[in-house]
Amino acid sequence: MLGDLSAKYESNGNPGLISSGKGDPGGKSYGCYQLSSKMGSLQDFIRWADRHYPWIGTTIRHSTDIDSGWRECARLDRPEFSAAQWAYIKERYYDTAAGSLERAGFHAKKHSYAMRDVIWSRAVQYGTGRIVKMWQEACKSMYNGKDYTGYPNITYVDDKRFDYDLIVAIYKVSKAWIRAESVRNGLEKRFKDECSEALQMLKGER
């Protein structure tokens, strides 16, 4: 299922998970995709749920605190709570990121399932506003490095044969973008493992 790669490395697919927030610039994070309490995605999800899954918003708001409400939602209906998080991330993150990439010339629908899962994962972790920059930097590193002259560029990657090298490059950029030293070791291991899994997924498609 699209989004499984991200969910595995964010939370092992646990919709009720709440991180400690220790050493994380985003603070405590919640659910399958680790919605950030400091960056606003948690609050946005709750508002979104009020419209699409009212019982979730009601349960959280009527609890003594967000943590208790979050865990109660997972207890009451774990599958639907997970489905709600998936639907929110698809709308707010994947669809937005894929749209931004398409306007830049990279059409996700023409690429492998593995590549689409990578788009989902990178959008969740780094946000949708930087996704085009990440893809452009990855394309640049694939070919001419510092001597990059613009060709091949992002519009030349609309073919499955590019996906393997591009996925490798995307995770190299992800590693280069790590800023918080407190989470560097954990993120570097994640990127290595997640990249390998995405590549295995890609190989399985061919």
Coordinates of N, CA and C in Angstrom, one line a residue:
M1 N 0.8 -1.2 0.0 CA 0.0 0.0 0.0 C 0.9 1.2 0.0
L2 N 0.5 2.2 -0.8 CA 1.3 3.5 -0.9 C 1.3 4.1 0.5
G3 N 2.5 4.5 0.9 CA 2.7 5.0 2.3 C 3.3 4.1 3.3
D4 N 3.3 2.8 2.9 CA 3.8 1.8 3.9 C 5.3 2.0 4.2
L5 N 6.1 2.4 3.2 CA 7.5 2.6 3.4 C 7.7 3.7 4.5
S6 N 7.0 4.8 4.4 CA 7.1 5.9 5.3 C 6.6 5.4 6.7
A7 N 5.5 4.8 6.8 CA 4.9 4.3 8.0 C 5.8 3.4 8.8
K8 N 6.5 2.5 8.0 CA 7.4 1.5 8.7 C 8.5 2.3 9.4
Y9 N 9.1 3.2 8.7 CA 10.3 3.9 9.3 C 10.0 5.1 10.2
E10 N 8.7 5.5 10.1 CA 8.3 6.6 11.1 C 7.8 6.0 12.4
S11 N 7.1 4.8 12.3 CA 6.4 4.3 13.5 C 6.2 2.8 13.6
N12 N 6.8 2.1 12.6 CA 6.5 0.7 12.4 C 5.0 0.5 12.2
G13 N 4.3 1.5 11.6 CA 2.9 1.4 11.3 C 2.0 1.5 12.4
N14 N 2.4 2.0 13.6 CA 1.6 2.1 14.8 C 0.8 3.4 14.8
P15 N -0.5 3.4 14.6 CA -1.3 4.6 14.6 C -1.4 5.3 16.0
G16 N -1.2 4.5 17.1 CA -1.3 5.1 18.4 C 0.1 5.5 19.0
L17 N 1.1 5.4 18.2 CA 2.5 5.7 18.8 C 2.6 7.2 19.0
I18 N 3.2 7.5 20.2 CA 3.6 8.9 20.5 C 5.0 8.9 20.9
S19 N 5.8 9.7 20.2 CA 7.3 9.8 20.5 C 7.5 10.6 21.7
S20 N 8.7 10.5 22.3 CA 9.0 11.3 23.5 C 9.3 12.7 23.1
G21 N 9.8 12.9 21.9 CA 10.2 14.3 21.5 C 11.6 14.7 21.9
K22 N 12.2 13.8 22.6 CA 13.6 14.1 23.1 C 14.6 14.3 22.0
G23 N 15.2 15.4 21.9 CA 16.2 15.7 20.8 C 15.6 15.9 19.5
D24 N 14.3 16.0 19.4 CA 13.6 16.2 18.1 C 13.2 17.6 17.9
P25 N 13.7 18.3 16.9 CA 13.2 19.7 16.7 C 11.7 19.9 16.5
G26 N 11.1 18.8 16.1 CA 9.7 18.8 15.9 C 8.8 18.5 17.1
G27 N 9.5 18.3 18.2 CA 8.8 17.9 19.4 C 8.2 16.5 19.4
K28 N 7.3 16.3 20.3 CA 6.6 15.0 20.3 C 5.8 14.8 19.0
S29 N 5.8 13.6 18.5 CA 5.2 13.3 17.3 C 4.2 12.1 17.4
Y30 N 3.2 12.1 16.6 CA 2.1 11.2 16.8 C 1.7 10.3 15.6
G31 N 1.4 9.1 15.8 CA 0.8 8.2 14.8 C 1.7 7.6 13.8
C32 N 1.1 7.0 12.8 CA 1.8 6.2 11.8 C 2.9 7.1 11.1
Y33 N 2.6 8.4 10.9 CA 3.5 9.2 10.1 C 4.2 10.3 11.0
Q34 N 4.1 10.1 12.3 CA 4.7 11.0 13.3 C 4.4 12.4 13.0
L35 N 3.2 12.8 13.2 CA 2.7 14.2 13.0 C 3.3 15.0 14.1
S36 N 3.9 16.1 13.7 CA 4.7 17.0 14.7 C 3.8 17.9 15.5
S37 N 4.1 17.9 16.8 CA 3.3 18.8 17.7 C 3.8 20.2 17.6
K38 N 5.1 20.4 17.3 CA 5.6 21.8 17.2 C 5.5 22.4 15.8
M39 N 5.5 21.6 14.8 CA 5.4 22.1 13.4 C 4.0 22.3 12.9
G40 N 3.0 21.9 13.7 CA 1.6 22.1 13.4 C 0.8 21.0 12.7
S41 N 1.5 20.0 12.2 CA 0.8 18.9 11.5 C -0.2 18.2 12.4
L42 N 0.2 18.0 13.6 CA -0.8 17.3 14.6 C -2.1 18.1 14.7
Q43 N -2.0 19.4 14.9 CA -3.1 20.2 15.1 C -4.0 20.3 13.8
D44 N -3.3 20.3 12.6 CA -3.9 20.3 11.3 C -4.7 19.0 11.1
F45 N -4.1 17.9 11.5 CA -4.8 16.6 11.4 C -6.1 16.6 12.2
I46 N -6.0 17.1 13.4 CA -7.2 17.1 14.3 C -8.3 17.9 13.7
R47 N -8.0 19.1 13.1 CA -9.0 19.9 12.5 C -9.5 19.2 11.2
W48 N -8.6 18.5 10.5 CA -9.1 17.8 9.3 C -10.0 16.6 9.7
A49 N -9.6 15.9 10.8 CA -10.5 14.8 11.3 C -11.8 15.3 11.7
D50 N -11.9 16.5 12.2 CA -13.2 17.0 12.6 C -14.2 17.0 11.5
R51 N -13.7 17.2 10.3 CA -14.6 17.2 9.1 C -14.8 15.8 8.5
H52 N -13.7 15.0 8.5 CA -13.8 13.7 7.8 C -14.0 12.5 8.7
Y53 N -13.5 12.5 9.9 CA -13.7 11.5 10.9 C -14.0 12.1 12.2
P54 N -15.3 12.6 12.3 CA -15.6 13.4 13.5 C -15.4 12.7 14.9
W55 N -15.5 11.4 14.9 CA -15.3 10.7 16.2 C -13.9 10.9 16.7
I56 N -12.9 11.0 15.8 CA -11.5 11.2 16.2 C -11.3 12.6 16.9
G57 N -11.8 13.6 16.2 CA -11.7 15.0 16.8 C -12.4 15.0 18.1
T58 N -13.6 14.5 18.2 CA -14.4 14.5 19.4 C -13.7 13.8 20.5
T59 N -13.2 12.6 20.2 CA -12.5 11.8 21.3 C -11.3 12.6 21.8
I60 N -10.5 13.2 20.9 CA -9.3 13.9 21.4 C -9.7 15.1 22.2
R61 N -10.6 15.9 21.7 CA -11.0 17.1 22.4 C -11.7 16.9 23.7
H62 N -12.3 15.7 23.9 CA -13.0 15.4 25.2 C -12.1 14.7 26.2
S63 N -10.9 14.4 25.8 CA -9.9 13.8 26.7 C -9.2 14.8 27.5
T64 N -8.6 14.3 28.6 CA -7.9 15.2 29.5 C -6.7 15.9 28.8
D65 N -6.1 15.2 27.9 CA -5.0 15.8 27.1 C -4.9 15.1 25.8
I66 N -4.1 15.6 24.9 CA -4.0 15.1 23.5 C -3.4 13.6 23.6
D67 N -2.4 13.4 24.4 CA -1.8 12.0 24.5 C -2.9 11.0 24.8
S68 N -3.7 11.3 25.8 CA -4.7 10.4 26.3 C -5.8 10.1 25.2
G69 N -6.2 11.2 24.5 CA -7.1 11.2 23.4 C -6.6 10.4 22.3
W70 N -5.3 10.6 21.9 CA -4.7 9.9 20.8 C -4.7 8.4 21.1
R71 N -4.3 8.0 22.2 CA -4.2 6.6 22.6 C -5.6 6.0 22.6
E72 N -6.6 6.7 23.1 CA -8.0 6.3 23.1 C -8.5 6.0 21.7
C73 N -8.2 6.9 20.8 CA -8.6 6.7 19.4 C -8.1 5.3 18.8
A74 N -6.8 5.1 19.2 CA -6.2 3.8 18.7 C -6.8 2.6 19.3
R75 N -7.3 2.8 20.6 CA -7.9 1.7 21.3 C -9.3 1.4 20.7
L76 N -10.1 2.5 20.5 CA -11.4 2.4 20.0 C -11.6 1.7 18.6
D77 N -10.7 2.2 17.7 CA -10.8 1.6 16.3 C -9.5 1.8 15.6
R78 N -8.6 0.9 15.9 CA -7.2 1.1 15.4 C -7.2 1.1 13.8
P79 N -7.9 0.2 13.1 CA -7.9 0.2 11.7 C -8.4 1.6 11.1
E80 N -9.5 2.1 11.6 CA -10.0 3.3 11.1 C -9.1 4.5 11.4
F81 N -8.6 4.5 12.6 CA -7.7 5.6 13.0 C -6.4 5.6 12.1
S82 N -6.0 4.4 11.8 CA -4.8 4.3 10.8 C -5.3 4.8 9.4
A83 N -6.4 4.4 9.0 CA -6.9 4.8 7.7 C -7.1 6.3 7.6
A84 N -7.6 6.9 8.7 CA -7.7 8.4 8.7 C -6.4 9.1 8.6
Q85 N -5.4 8.6 9.3 CA -4.0 9.2 9.1 C -3.5 9.0 7.7
W86 N -3.7 7.9 7.1 CA -3.3 7.6 5.7 C -4.0 8.6 4.8
A87 N -5.3 8.8 4.9 CA -6.0 9.7 4.1 C -5.6 11.1 4.2
Y88 N -5.3 11.5 5.4 CA -4.8 12.9 5.7 C -3.5 13.1 5.0
I89 N -2.5 12.2 5.2 CA -1.2 12.3 4.6 C -1.3 12.3 3.1
K90 N -2.1 11.5 2.6 CA -2.2 11.4 1.1 C -2.7 12.8 0.6
E91 N -3.7 13.3 1.2 CA -4.2 14.6 0.7 C -3.3 15.8 1.0
R92 N -2.8 15.9 2.2 CA -2.0 17.0 2.5 C -0.5 17.0 2.1
Y93 N 0.0 15.8 2.0 CA 1.5 15.6 1.7 C 1.7 15.0 0.4
Y94 N 1.2 13.8 0.2 CA 1.6 13.1 -1.1 C 1.0 13.8 -2.3
D95 N -0.3 14.1 -2.3 CA -0.9 14.8 -3.4 C -0.3 16.1 -3.7
T96 N 0.0 16.9 -2.6 CA 0.6 18.2 -2.8 C 2.0 18.1 -3.3
A97 N 2.8 17.2 -2.8 CA 4.2 17.0 -3.3 C 4.2 16.5 -4.7
A98 N 3.3 15.6 -5.1 CA 3.3 15.1 -6.5 C 2.8 16.2 -7.4
G99 N 1.9 17.0 -6.9 CA 1.5 18.2 -7.8 C 2.6 19.2 -8.0
S100 N 3.4 19.4 -7.0 CA 4.5 20.4 -7.1 C 5.6 19.8 -8.1
L101 N 5.9 18.5 -7.9 CA 6.8 17.9 -8.8 C 6.3 17.9 -10.3
E102 N 5.0 17.6 -10.4 CA 4.5 17.6 -11.8 C 4.6 19.0 -12.5
R103 N 4.4 20.1 -11.7 CA 4.5 21.4 -12.2 C 5.9 21.7 -12.6
A104 N 6.9 21.0 -11.9 CA 8.3 21.2 -12.3 C 8.8 20.3 -13.4
G105 N 7.9 19.4 -13.9 CA 8.2 18.5 -15.0 C 8.4 17.1 -14.7
F106 N 8.2 16.7 -13.4 CA 8.4 15.3 -13.0 C 7.0 14.7 -12.7
H107 N 6.6 13.7 -13.4 CA 5.3 13.2 -13.3 C 5.3 11.9 -12.6
A108 N 4.9 11.9 -11.3 CA 4.9 10.7 -10.5 C 4.2 9.6 -11.0
K109 N 3.0 9.9 -11.7 CA 2.2 8.8 -12.2 C 2.9 8.0 -13.3
K110 N 3.9 8.5 -13.9 CA 4.7 7.8 -15.0 C 5.8 7.0 -14.4
H111 N 6.0 7.1 -13.1 CA 7.1 6.4 -12.5 C 6.7 5.2 -11.7
S112 N 7.7 4.5 -11.1 CA 7.4 3.2 -10.4 C 6.7 3.5 -9.1
Y113 N 6.1 2.4 -8.7 CA 5.4 2.4 -7.3 C 6.4 2.8 -6.3
A114 N 7.6 2.2 -6.4 CA 8.6 2.5 -5.4 C 9.0 4.0 -5.3
M115 N 9.0 4.6 -6.5 CA 9.3 6.1 -6.5 C 8.2 6.9 -5.9
R116 N 7.0 6.4 -6.1 CA 5.8 7.1 -5.5 C 5.9 7.0 -4.0
D117 N 6.3 5.8 -3.5 CA 6.4 5.6 -2.1 C 7.5 6.5 -1.5
V118 N 8.6 6.7 -2.2 CA 9.7 7.6 -1.8 C 9.2 9.0 -1.8
I119 N 8.4 9.4 -2.7 CA 7.8 10.8 -2.7 C 7.0 11.0 -1.4
W120 N 6.2 10.0 -1.1 CA 5.4 10.0 0.1 C 6.3 10.2 1.3
S121 N 7.3 9.4 1.4 CA 8.2 9.4 2.6 C 8.9 10.7 2.8
R122 N 9.5 11.2 1.7 CA 10.3 12.4 1.7 C 9.4 13.6 2.0
A123 N 8.1 13.6 1.5 CA 7.2 14.7 1.8 C 6.8 14.7 3.3
V124 N 6.6 13.5 3.8 CA 6.3 13.4 5.3 C 7.4 13.9 6.1
Q125 N 8.6 13.6 5.8 CA 9.7 13.9 6.7 C 10.2 15.3 6.5
Y126 N 10.2 15.8 5.2 CA 10.8 17.1 5.0 C 9.8 18.2 4.6
G127 N 8.5 17.8 4.5 CA 7.5 18.7 4.1 C 7.4 18.9 2.6
T128 N 6.3 19.4 2.1 CA 6.0 19.5 0.7 C 6.7 20.7 0.0
G129 N 7.0 21.7 0.8 CA 7.6 23.0 0.3 C 9.0 22.8 -0.3
R130 N 9.7 21.8 0.1 CA 11.1 21.6 -0.3 C 11.2 20.4 -1.2
I131 N 10.1 19.8 -1.6 CA 10.2 18.5 -2.4 C 10.9 18.8 -3.8
V132 N 10.5 19.8 -4.4 CA 11.1 20.1 -5.8 C 12.6 20.4 -5.7
K133 N 13.0 21.1 -4.7 CA 14.4 21.4 -4.4 C 15.2 20.1 -4.2
M134 N 14.6 19.2 -3.4 CA 15.2 17.9 -3.1 C 15.4 17.1 -4.4
W135 N 14.4 17.1 -5.2 CA 14.5 16.3 -6.5 C 15.5 16.9 -7.4
Q136 N 15.5 18.3 -7.5 CA 16.4 18.9 -8.4 C 17.9 18.7 -7.9
E137 N 18.1 18.7 -6.6 CA 19.5 18.5 -6.1 C 19.9 17.0 -6.4
A138 N 18.9 16.1 -6.3 CA 19.2 14.7 -6.5 C 19.5 14.5 -8.0
C139 N 18.7 15.1 -8.9 CA 19.0 15.0 -10.3 C 20.4 15.6 -10.6
K140 N 20.7 16.7 -10.0 CA 22.1 17.3 -10.2 C 23.2 16.4 -9.8
S141 N 23.0 15.7 -8.7 CA 24.1 14.8 -8.2 C 24.2 13.6 -9.0
M142 N 23.2 13.2 -9.7 CA 23.2 12.0 -10.5 C 24.1 12.1 -11.7
Y143 N 24.3 13.3 -12.2 CA 25.1 13.5 -13.4 C 26.4 14.3 -13.3
N144 N 26.3 15.6 -13.3 CA 27.5 16.3 -13.4 C 28.0 17.0 -12.1
G145 N 27.4 16.7 -11.0 CA 27.8 17.2 -9.8 C 27.9 18.7 -9.8
K146 N 29.1 19.2 -9.3 CA 29.3 20.7 -9.2 C 29.3 21.4 -10.6
D147 N 29.6 20.6 -11.6 CA 29.7 21.1 -13.0 C 28.4 21.0 -13.7
Y148 N 27.3 20.8 -12.9 CA 26.0 20.7 -13.5 C 25.6 21.8 -14.4
T149 N 25.2 21.6 -15.6 CA 24.9 22.6 -16.6 C 23.4 22.7 -16.9
G150 N 22.6 21.8 -16.3 CA 21.2 21.8 -16.6 C 20.6 20.6 -17.3
Y151 N 21.5 19.8 -17.9 CA 21.1 18.6 -18.6 C 21.9 17.4 -18.3
P152 N 21.3 16.3 -18.1 CA 19.9 16.0 -17.9 C 19.3 16.7 -16.7
N153 N 18.1 17.1 -16.7 CA 17.5 17.7 -15.5 C 16.2 17.0 -15.2
I154 N 15.4 17.6 -14.3 CA 14.3 16.9 -13.7 C 13.3 16.4 -14.8
T155 N 13.2 17.1 -15.9 CA 12.2 16.7 -16.9 C 12.6 15.5 -17.7
Y156 N 13.9 15.1 -17.6 CA 14.4 13.9 -18.3 C 14.3 12.6 -17.5
V157 N 13.6 12.7 -16.4 CA 13.6 11.5 -15.5 C 12.2 10.8 -15.6
D158 N 11.4 11.1 -16.6 CA 10.1 10.5 -16.7 C 10.2 9.1 -17.3
D159 N 11.1 8.2 -16.8 CA 11.2 6.9 -17.3 C 11.7 6.0 -16.1
K160 N 11.1 4.8 -16.0 CA 11.5 3.9 -14.9 C 13.0 3.6 -14.8
R161 N 13.7 3.6 -15.9 CA 15.1 3.3 -15.9 C 15.9 4.3 -15.0
F162 N 15.3 5.5 -14.8 CA 16.0 6.5 -14.0 C 15.8 6.3 -12.5
D163 N 14.7 5.6 -12.2 CA 14.3 5.6 -10.8 C 15.3 5.0 -9.8
Y164 N 16.0 4.0 -10.2 CA 17.0 3.4 -9.3 C 18.0 4.5 -8.9
D165 N 18.7 5.1 -9.9 CA 19.7 6.1 -9.6 C 19.1 7.3 -8.9
L166 N 17.9 7.7 -9.2 CA 17.3 8.8 -8.6 C 17.0 8.6 -7.2
I167 N 16.5 7.4 -6.9 CA 16.2 7.1 -5.5 C 17.4 7.1 -4.6
V168 N 18.5 6.5 -5.1 CA 19.8 6.6 -4.4 C 20.2 8.1 -4.2
A169 N 20.1 8.9 -5.2 CA 20.4 10.3 -5.0 C 19.5 11.0 -4.1
I170 N 18.3 10.7 -4.1 CA 17.3 11.4 -3.1 C 17.7 11.1 -1.7
Y171 N 18.1 9.9 -1.4 CA 18.5 9.6 0.0 C 19.8 10.2 0.4
K172 N 20.7 10.4 -0.6 CA 22.0 11.1 -0.4 C 21.7 12.6 0.0
V173 N 20.7 13.2 -0.7 CA 20.3 14.6 -0.4 C 19.7 14.6 1.0
S174 N 18.8 13.6 1.3 CA 18.2 13.6 2.6 C 19.2 13.6 3.7
K175 N 20.3 12.8 3.5 CA 21.4 12.7 4.5 C 22.1 14.1 4.6
A176 N 22.3 14.7 3.5 CA 23.0 16.0 3.5 C 22.2 17.1 4.1
W177 N 20.9 16.9 4.2 CA 20.0 17.9 4.8 C 19.8 17.8 6.3
I178 N 20.4 16.8 6.9 CA 20.2 16.6 8.3 C 20.9 17.8 9.0
R179 N 20.2 18.4 9.9 CA 20.7 19.6 10.6 C 20.9 19.3 12.1
A180 N 20.1 18.5 12.7 CA 20.2 18.3 14.2 C 21.1 17.1 14.5
E181 N 22.2 17.5 15.1 CA 23.2 16.4 15.4 C 22.7 15.4 16.4
S182 N 21.7 15.7 17.2 CA 21.1 14.8 18.1 C 20.4 13.6 17.5
V183 N 20.0 13.8 16.2 CA 19.3 12.7 15.5 C 20.0 12.2 14.3
R184 N 21.3 12.7 14.1 CA 22.0 12.3 12.9 C 22.2 10.8 12.7
N185 N 22.7 10.2 13.8 CA 23.0 8.8 13.7 C 21.8 7.9 13.3
G186 N 20.7 8.2 14.0 CA 19.5 7.5 13.7 C 18.9 7.7 12.3
L187 N 19.0 9.0 11.9 CA 18.5 9.3 10.5 C 19.4 8.7 9.5
E188 N 20.7 8.7 9.7 CA 21.6 8.2 8.6 C 21.3 6.7 8.5
K189 N 21.1 6.0 9.6 CA 20.8 4.5 9.5 C 19.4 4.3 8.8
R190 N 18.5 5.2 9.2 CA 17.2 5.1 8.5 C 17.3 5.3 7.0
F191 N 18.0 6.3 6.6 CA 18.1 6.6 5.2 C 18.7 5.4 4.4
K192 N 19.8 4.8 5.0 CA 20.4 3.7 4.4 C 19.5 2.5 4.3
D193 N 18.8 2.2 5.3 CA 17.9 1.1 5.3 C 16.7 1.3 4.4
E194 N 16.1 2.5 4.5 CA 14.9 2.8 3.7 C 15.2 2.9 2.3
C195 N 16.4 3.4 1.9 CA 16.8 3.4 0.5 C 16.9 2.0 0.0
S196 N 17.6 1.2 0.7 CA 17.7 -0.2 0.3 C 16.4 -0.9 0.1
E197 N 15.5 -0.7 1.0 CA 14.1 -1.3 0.9 C 13.4 -0.7 -0.3
A198 N 13.5 0.6 -0.6 CA 12.9 1.1 -1.8 C 13.4 0.5 -3.1
L199 N 14.7 0.3 -3.1 CA 15.4 -0.3 -4.3 C 15.0 -1.7 -4.5
Q200 N 14.8 -2.4 -3.4 CA 14.3 -3.8 -3.5 C 12.9 -3.8 -4.0
M201 N 12.1 -2.9 -3.5 CA 10.7 -2.8 -4.0 C 10.7 -2.5 -5.5
L202 N 11.6 -1.6 -5.9 CA 11.7 -1.3 -7.4 C 12.1 -2.5 -8.2
K203 N 13.1 -3.2 -7.7 CA 13.5 -4.4 -8.4 C 12.4 -5.4 -8.6
G204 N 11.6 -5.5 -7.6 CA 10.4 -6.4 -7.6 C 9.4 -6.1 -8.6
E205 N 9.4 -4.8 -9.1 CA 8.4 -4.4 -10.1 C 8.8 -4.7 -11.5
R206 N 10.1 -5.1 -11.7 CA 10.6 -5.3 -13.0 C 10.8 -6.7 -13.4

